[in-house]
Amino acid sequence: MSQYFDVGDETLWNPSNGASRMFQRQVAAFEAEVELPSGIGPMENDECQIDPVVFEVFVNALLARHRSTSHAVMLALSEGFTATVVVLAERAGIRVDWERLGAAPAAPFENVQVSGVAGLSAPAEGEAWGAGLRARAWELRRRMPR
């Protein structure tokens, strides 16, 4: 069995039921974290509609939040979900502005990690920040069935 994540008549992703359930639970968690709706509708009859306008705002907020932290656990917990969302956004025709996102965040850093040995860590610089996330999204792009 599988489920469909669609924008209109176009299928962006056709995961297994288990992957779909896990993704939908993470959507709810990240909507709460960024305090915005995702635009990803409910799953009804194995189909879910994504509102691309609302989704674009959510994607940009999610990426900005991901960019503003240096906390290793926060990054590890969010990287897979964020990469999946990037793939869906690109398939929906939403352009991810990696260059703008790579710039130093305008808002203060959140959830920074402090180590007794190394002190306060800052988010990675520009391209280094996006490199891992882009690589993860590239790998998922090849493996995520439409």
mmCIF file with all atom_site columns, C-alpha atoms in Angstrom, residues 8-125:
data_model
loop_
_atom_site.group_PDB
_atom_site.id
_atom_site.type_symbol
_atom_site.label_atom_id
_atom_site.label_alt_id
_atom_site.label_comp_id
_atom_site.label_asym_id
_atom_site.label_entity_id
_atom_site.label_seq_id
_atom_site.pdbx_PDB_ins_code
_atom_site.Cartn_x
_atom_site.Cartn_y
_atom_site.Cartn_z
_atom_site.occupancy
_atom_site.B_iso_or_equiv
_atom_site.pdbx_formal_charge
_atom_site.auth_seq_id
_atom_site.auth_comp_id
_atom_site.auth_asym_id
_atom_site.auth_atom_id
_atom_site.pdbx_PDB_model_num
ATOM 1   C CA . GLY A 1 8   ? -3.452 19.428 -7.962  1.00 0.00 ? 8   GLY A CA 1
ATOM 2   C CA . ASP A 1 9   ? -3.216 16.462 -10.320 1.00 0.00 ? 9   ASP A CA 1
ATOM 3   C CA . GLU A 1 10  ? 0.563  16.116 -9.996  1.00 0.00 ? 10  GLU A CA 1
ATOM 4   C CA . THR A 1 11  ? 1.951  13.531 -7.602  1.00 0.00 ? 11  THR A CA 1
ATOM 5   C CA . LEU A 1 12  ? 5.035  14.790 -5.778  1.00 0.00 ? 12  LEU A CA 1
ATOM 6   C CA . TRP A 1 13  ? 5.624  11.689 -3.690  1.00 0.00 ? 13  TRP A CA 1
ATOM 7   C CA . ASN A 1 14  ? 4.138  8.210  -3.356  1.00 0.00 ? 14  ASN A CA 1
ATOM 8   C CA . PRO A 1 15  ? 5.603  6.712  -0.151  1.00 0.00 ? 15  PRO A CA 1
ATOM 9   C CA . SER A 1 16  ? 4.655  3.571  1.717   1.00 0.00 ? 16  SER A CA 1
ATOM 10  C CA . ASN A 1 17  ? 1.994  3.917  4.402   1.00 0.00 ? 17  ASN A CA 1
ATOM 11  C CA . GLY A 1 18  ? 4.595  3.718  7.180   1.00 0.00 ? 18  GLY A CA 1
ATOM 12  C CA . ALA A 1 19  ? 6.816  6.425  5.705   1.00 0.00 ? 19  ALA A CA 1
ATOM 13  C CA . SER A 1 20  ? 3.739  8.561  5.086   1.00 0.00 ? 20  SER A CA 1
ATOM 14  C CA . ARG A 1 21  ? 2.525  8.209  8.687   1.00 0.00 ? 21  ARG A CA 1
ATOM 15  C CA . MET A 1 22  ? 5.943  9.120  10.084  1.00 0.00 ? 22  MET A CA 1
ATOM 16  C CA . PHE A 1 23  ? 6.238  12.101 7.743   1.00 0.00 ? 23  PHE A CA 1
ATOM 17  C CA . GLN A 1 24  ? 2.761  13.371 8.683   1.00 0.00 ? 24  GLN A CA 1
ATOM 18  C CA . ARG A 1 25  ? 3.614  13.160 12.388  1.00 0.00 ? 25  ARG A CA 1
ATOM 19  C CA . GLN A 1 26  ? 6.782  15.135 11.752  1.00 0.00 ? 26  GLN A CA 1
ATOM 20  C CA . VAL A 1 27  ? 4.796  17.715 9.783   1.00 0.00 ? 27  VAL A CA 1
ATOM 21  C CA . ALA A 1 28  ? 2.682  18.344 12.884  1.00 0.00 ? 28  ALA A CA 1
ATOM 22  C CA . ALA A 1 29  ? 5.776  18.652 15.073  1.00 0.00 ? 29  ALA A CA 1
ATOM 23  C CA . PHE A 1 30  ? 7.524  21.094 12.732  1.00 0.00 ? 30  PHE A CA 1
ATOM 24  C CA . GLU A 1 31  ? 4.365  23.155 12.209  1.00 0.00 ? 31  GLU A CA 1
ATOM 25  C CA . ALA A 1 32  ? 4.394  23.665 15.979  1.00 0.00 ? 32  ALA A CA 1
ATOM 26  C CA . GLU A 1 33  ? 8.109  24.518 15.977  1.00 0.00 ? 33  GLU A CA 1
ATOM 27  C CA . VAL A 1 34  ? 7.920  27.171 13.252  1.00 0.00 ? 34  VAL A CA 1
ATOM 28  C CA . GLU A 1 35  ? 4.423  28.258 14.354  1.00 0.00 ? 35  GLU A CA 1
ATOM 29  C CA . LEU A 1 36  ? 3.043  28.105 10.806  1.00 0.00 ? 36  LEU A CA 1
ATOM 30  C CA . PRO A 1 37  ? 0.760  25.776 8.887   1.00 0.00 ? 37  PRO A CA 1
ATOM 31  C CA . SER A 1 38  ? 2.579  23.602 6.364   1.00 0.00 ? 38  SER A CA 1
ATOM 32  C CA . GLY A 1 39  ? -0.020 23.572 3.613   1.00 0.00 ? 39  GLY A CA 1
ATOM 33  C CA . ILE A 1 40  ? 0.094  19.771 3.726   1.00 0.00 ? 40  ILE A CA 1
ATOM 34  C CA . GLY A 1 41  ? -3.503 18.683 4.038   1.00 0.00 ? 41  GLY A CA 1
ATOM 35  C CA . PRO A 1 42  ? -4.957 15.619 5.735   1.00 0.00 ? 42  PRO A CA 1
ATOM 36  C CA . MET A 1 43  ? -4.592 12.163 4.238   1.00 0.00 ? 43  MET A CA 1
ATOM 37  C CA . GLU A 1 44  ? -7.969 11.165 2.826   1.00 0.00 ? 44  GLU A CA 1
ATOM 38  C CA . ASN A 1 45  ? -8.470 7.985  0.806   1.00 0.00 ? 45  ASN A CA 1
ATOM 39  C CA . ASP A 1 46  ? -4.676 7.622  0.541   1.00 0.00 ? 46  ASP A CA 1
ATOM 40  C CA . GLU A 1 47  ? -4.327 11.101 -0.976  1.00 0.00 ? 47  GLU A CA 1
ATOM 41  C CA . CYS A 1 48  ? -3.043 14.339 0.484   1.00 0.00 ? 48  CYS A CA 1
ATOM 42  C CA . GLN A 1 49  ? -3.229 17.713 -1.237  1.00 0.00 ? 49  GLN A CA 1
ATOM 43  C CA . ILE A 1 50  ? -0.477 20.257 -0.689  1.00 0.00 ? 50  ILE A CA 1
ATOM 44  C CA . ASP A 1 51  ? -1.288 23.954 -1.022  1.00 0.00 ? 51  ASP A CA 1
ATOM 45  C CA . PRO A 1 52  ? 1.843  25.268 -2.783  1.00 0.00 ? 52  PRO A CA 1
ATOM 46  C CA . VAL A 1 53  ? 1.408  28.874 -1.596  1.00 0.00 ? 53  VAL A CA 1
ATOM 47  C CA . VAL A 1 54  ? 1.167  27.928 2.094   1.00 0.00 ? 54  VAL A CA 1
ATOM 48  C CA . PHE A 1 55  ? 3.821  25.233 1.638   1.00 0.00 ? 55  PHE A CA 1
ATOM 49  C CA . GLU A 1 56  ? 6.322  27.738 0.220   1.00 0.00 ? 56  GLU A CA 1
ATOM 50  C CA . VAL A 1 57  ? 6.025  29.943 3.320   1.00 0.00 ? 57  VAL A CA 1
ATOM 51  C CA . PHE A 1 58  ? 6.450  26.879 5.552   1.00 0.00 ? 58  PHE A CA 1
ATOM 52  C CA . VAL A 1 59  ? 9.490  25.620 3.605   1.00 0.00 ? 59  VAL A CA 1
ATOM 53  C CA . ASN A 1 60  ? 11.233 28.988 3.859   1.00 0.00 ? 60  ASN A CA 1
ATOM 54  C CA . ALA A 1 61  ? 10.487 29.259 7.587   1.00 0.00 ? 61  ALA A CA 1
ATOM 55  C CA . LEU A 1 62  ? 11.714 25.702 8.163   1.00 0.00 ? 62  LEU A CA 1
ATOM 56  C CA . LEU A 1 63  ? 14.954 26.379 6.303   1.00 0.00 ? 63  LEU A CA 1
ATOM 57  C CA . ALA A 1 64  ? 15.492 29.660 8.163   1.00 0.00 ? 64  ALA A CA 1
ATOM 58  C CA . ARG A 1 65  ? 14.991 27.865 11.475  1.00 0.00 ? 65  ARG A CA 1
ATOM 59  C CA . HIS A 1 66  ? 17.374 25.098 10.430  1.00 0.00 ? 66  HIS A CA 1
ATOM 60  C CA . ARG A 1 67  ? 19.920 27.750 9.423   1.00 0.00 ? 67  ARG A CA 1
ATOM 61  C CA . SER A 1 68  ? 19.698 29.581 12.749  1.00 0.00 ? 68  SER A CA 1
ATOM 62  C CA . THR A 1 69  ? 20.858 26.727 14.976  1.00 0.00 ? 69  THR A CA 1
ATOM 63  C CA . SER A 1 70  ? 24.182 25.104 15.705  1.00 0.00 ? 70  SER A CA 1
ATOM 64  C CA . HIS A 1 71  ? 22.805 22.535 18.124  1.00 0.00 ? 71  HIS A CA 1
ATOM 65  C CA . ALA A 1 72  ? 24.043 19.140 16.907  1.00 0.00 ? 72  ALA A CA 1
ATOM 66  C CA . VAL A 1 73  ? 21.023 17.202 18.175  1.00 0.00 ? 73  VAL A CA 1
ATOM 67  C CA . MET A 1 74  ? 18.524 19.733 16.770  1.00 0.00 ? 74  MET A CA 1
ATOM 68  C CA . LEU A 1 75  ? 20.260 19.543 13.399  1.00 0.00 ? 75  LEU A CA 1
ATOM 69  C CA . ALA A 1 76  ? 20.356 15.742 13.442  1.00 0.00 ? 76  ALA A CA 1
ATOM 70  C CA . LEU A 1 77  ? 16.671 15.515 14.347  1.00 0.00 ? 77  LEU A CA 1
ATOM 71  C CA . SER A 1 78  ? 15.572 17.967 11.679  1.00 0.00 ? 78  SER A CA 1
ATOM 72  C CA . GLU A 1 79  ? 17.878 17.245 8.741   1.00 0.00 ? 79  GLU A CA 1
ATOM 73  C CA . GLY A 1 80  ? 15.997 14.263 7.273   1.00 0.00 ? 80  GLY A CA 1
ATOM 74  C CA . PHE A 1 81  ? 12.616 15.961 7.518   1.00 0.00 ? 81  PHE A CA 1
ATOM 75  C CA . THR A 1 82  ? 13.974 19.226 6.130   1.00 0.00 ? 82  THR A CA 1
ATOM 76  C CA . ALA A 1 83  ? 15.645 17.444 3.195   1.00 0.00 ? 83  ALA A CA 1
ATOM 77  C CA . THR A 1 84  ? 12.381 15.624 2.430   1.00 0.00 ? 84  THR A CA 1
ATOM 78  C CA . VAL A 1 85  ? 10.484 18.917 2.464   1.00 0.00 ? 85  VAL A CA 1
ATOM 79  C CA . VAL A 1 86  ? 13.092 20.465 0.139   1.00 0.00 ? 86  VAL A CA 1
ATOM 80  C CA . VAL A 1 87  ? 12.558 17.661 -2.384  1.00 0.00 ? 87  VAL A CA 1
ATOM 81  C CA . LEU A 1 88  ? 8.778  18.095 -2.235  1.00 0.00 ? 88  LEU A CA 1
ATOM 82  C CA . ALA A 1 89  ? 9.150  21.864 -2.608  1.00 0.00 ? 89  ALA A CA 1
ATOM 83  C CA . GLU A 1 90  ? 11.368 21.513 -5.664  1.00 0.00 ? 90  GLU A CA 1
ATOM 84  C CA . ARG A 1 91  ? 8.957  19.022 -7.218  1.00 0.00 ? 91  ARG A CA 1
ATOM 85  C CA . ALA A 1 92  ? 6.136  21.514 -6.578  1.00 0.00 ? 92  ALA A CA 1
ATOM 86  C CA . GLY A 1 93  ? 8.085  24.183 -8.484  1.00 0.00 ? 93  GLY A CA 1
ATOM 87  C CA . ILE A 1 94  ? 9.124  26.096 -5.366  1.00 0.00 ? 94  ILE A CA 1
ATOM 88  C CA . ARG A 1 95  ? 12.600 27.532 -5.799  1.00 0.00 ? 95  ARG A CA 1
ATOM 89  C CA . VAL A 1 96  ? 14.852 27.137 -2.780  1.00 0.00 ? 96  VAL A CA 1
ATOM 90  C CA . ASP A 1 97  ? 17.196 30.119 -2.598  1.00 0.00 ? 97  ASP A CA 1
ATOM 91  C CA . TRP A 1 98  ? 20.298 28.409 -1.205  1.00 0.00 ? 98  TRP A CA 1
ATOM 92  C CA . GLU A 1 99  ? 22.475 31.493 -1.657  1.00 0.00 ? 99  GLU A CA 1
ATOM 93  C CA . ARG A 1 100 ? 20.192 33.716 0.423   1.00 0.00 ? 100 ARG A CA 1
ATOM 94  C CA . LEU A 1 101 ? 19.778 30.985 3.014   1.00 0.00 ? 101 LEU A CA 1
ATOM 95  C CA . GLY A 1 102 ? 23.541 30.523 3.202   1.00 0.00 ? 102 GLY A CA 1
ATOM 96  C CA . ALA A 1 103 ? 24.027 34.124 4.304   1.00 0.00 ? 103 ALA A CA 1
ATOM 97  C CA . ALA A 1 104 ? 24.383 34.761 8.010   1.00 0.00 ? 104 ALA A CA 1
ATOM 98  C CA . PRO A 1 105 ? 20.945 34.626 9.645   1.00 0.00 ? 105 PRO A CA 1
ATOM 99  C CA . ALA A 1 106 ? 19.416 38.046 10.328  1.00 0.00 ? 106 ALA A CA 1
ATOM 100 C CA . ALA A 1 107 ? 17.681 36.849 13.493  1.00 0.00 ? 107 ALA A CA 1
ATOM 101 C CA . PRO A 1 108 ? 19.611 35.864 16.589  1.00 0.00 ? 108 PRO A CA 1
ATOM 102 C CA . PHE A 1 109 ? 20.827 32.288 16.698  1.00 0.00 ? 109 PHE A CA 1
ATOM 103 C CA . GLU A 1 110 ? 18.502 29.866 18.455  1.00 0.00 ? 110 GLU A CA 1
ATOM 104 C CA . ASN A 1 111 ? 19.226 26.580 20.185  1.00 0.00 ? 111 ASN A CA 1
ATOM 105 C CA . VAL A 1 112 ? 22.976 27.011 20.113  1.00 0.00 ? 112 VAL A CA 1
ATOM 106 C CA . GLN A 1 113 ? 25.067 24.273 21.599  1.00 0.00 ? 113 GLN A CA 1
ATOM 107 C CA . VAL A 1 114 ? 27.448 25.093 24.406  1.00 0.00 ? 114 VAL A CA 1
ATOM 108 C CA . SER A 1 115 ? 30.294 22.765 25.257  1.00 0.00 ? 115 SER A CA 1
ATOM 109 C CA . GLY A 1 116 ? 32.468 22.934 28.370  1.00 0.00 ? 116 GLY A CA 1
ATOM 110 C CA . VAL A 1 117 ? 35.455 22.204 26.142  1.00 0.00 ? 117 VAL A CA 1
ATOM 111 C CA . ALA A 1 118 ? 34.754 24.217 22.975  1.00 0.00 ? 118 ALA A CA 1
ATOM 112 C CA . GLY A 1 119 ? 32.428 26.902 24.332  1.00 0.00 ? 119 GLY A CA 1
ATOM 113 C CA . LEU A 1 120 ? 29.612 28.370 22.243  1.00 0.00 ? 120 LEU A CA 1
ATOM 114 C CA . SER A 1 121 ? 29.277 27.085 18.696  1.00 0.00 ? 121 SER A CA 1
ATOM 115 C CA . ALA A 1 122 ? 27.868 29.116 15.812  1.00 0.00 ? 122 ALA A CA 1
ATOM 116 C CA . PRO A 1 123 ? 25.975 27.821 12.788  1.00 0.00 ? 123 PRO A CA 1
ATOM 117 C CA . ALA A 1 124 ? 28.157 26.812 9.857   1.00 0.00 ? 124 ALA A CA 1
ATOM 118 C CA . GLU A 1 125 ? 29.103 29.473 7.347   1.00 0.00 ? 125 GLU A CA 1
#
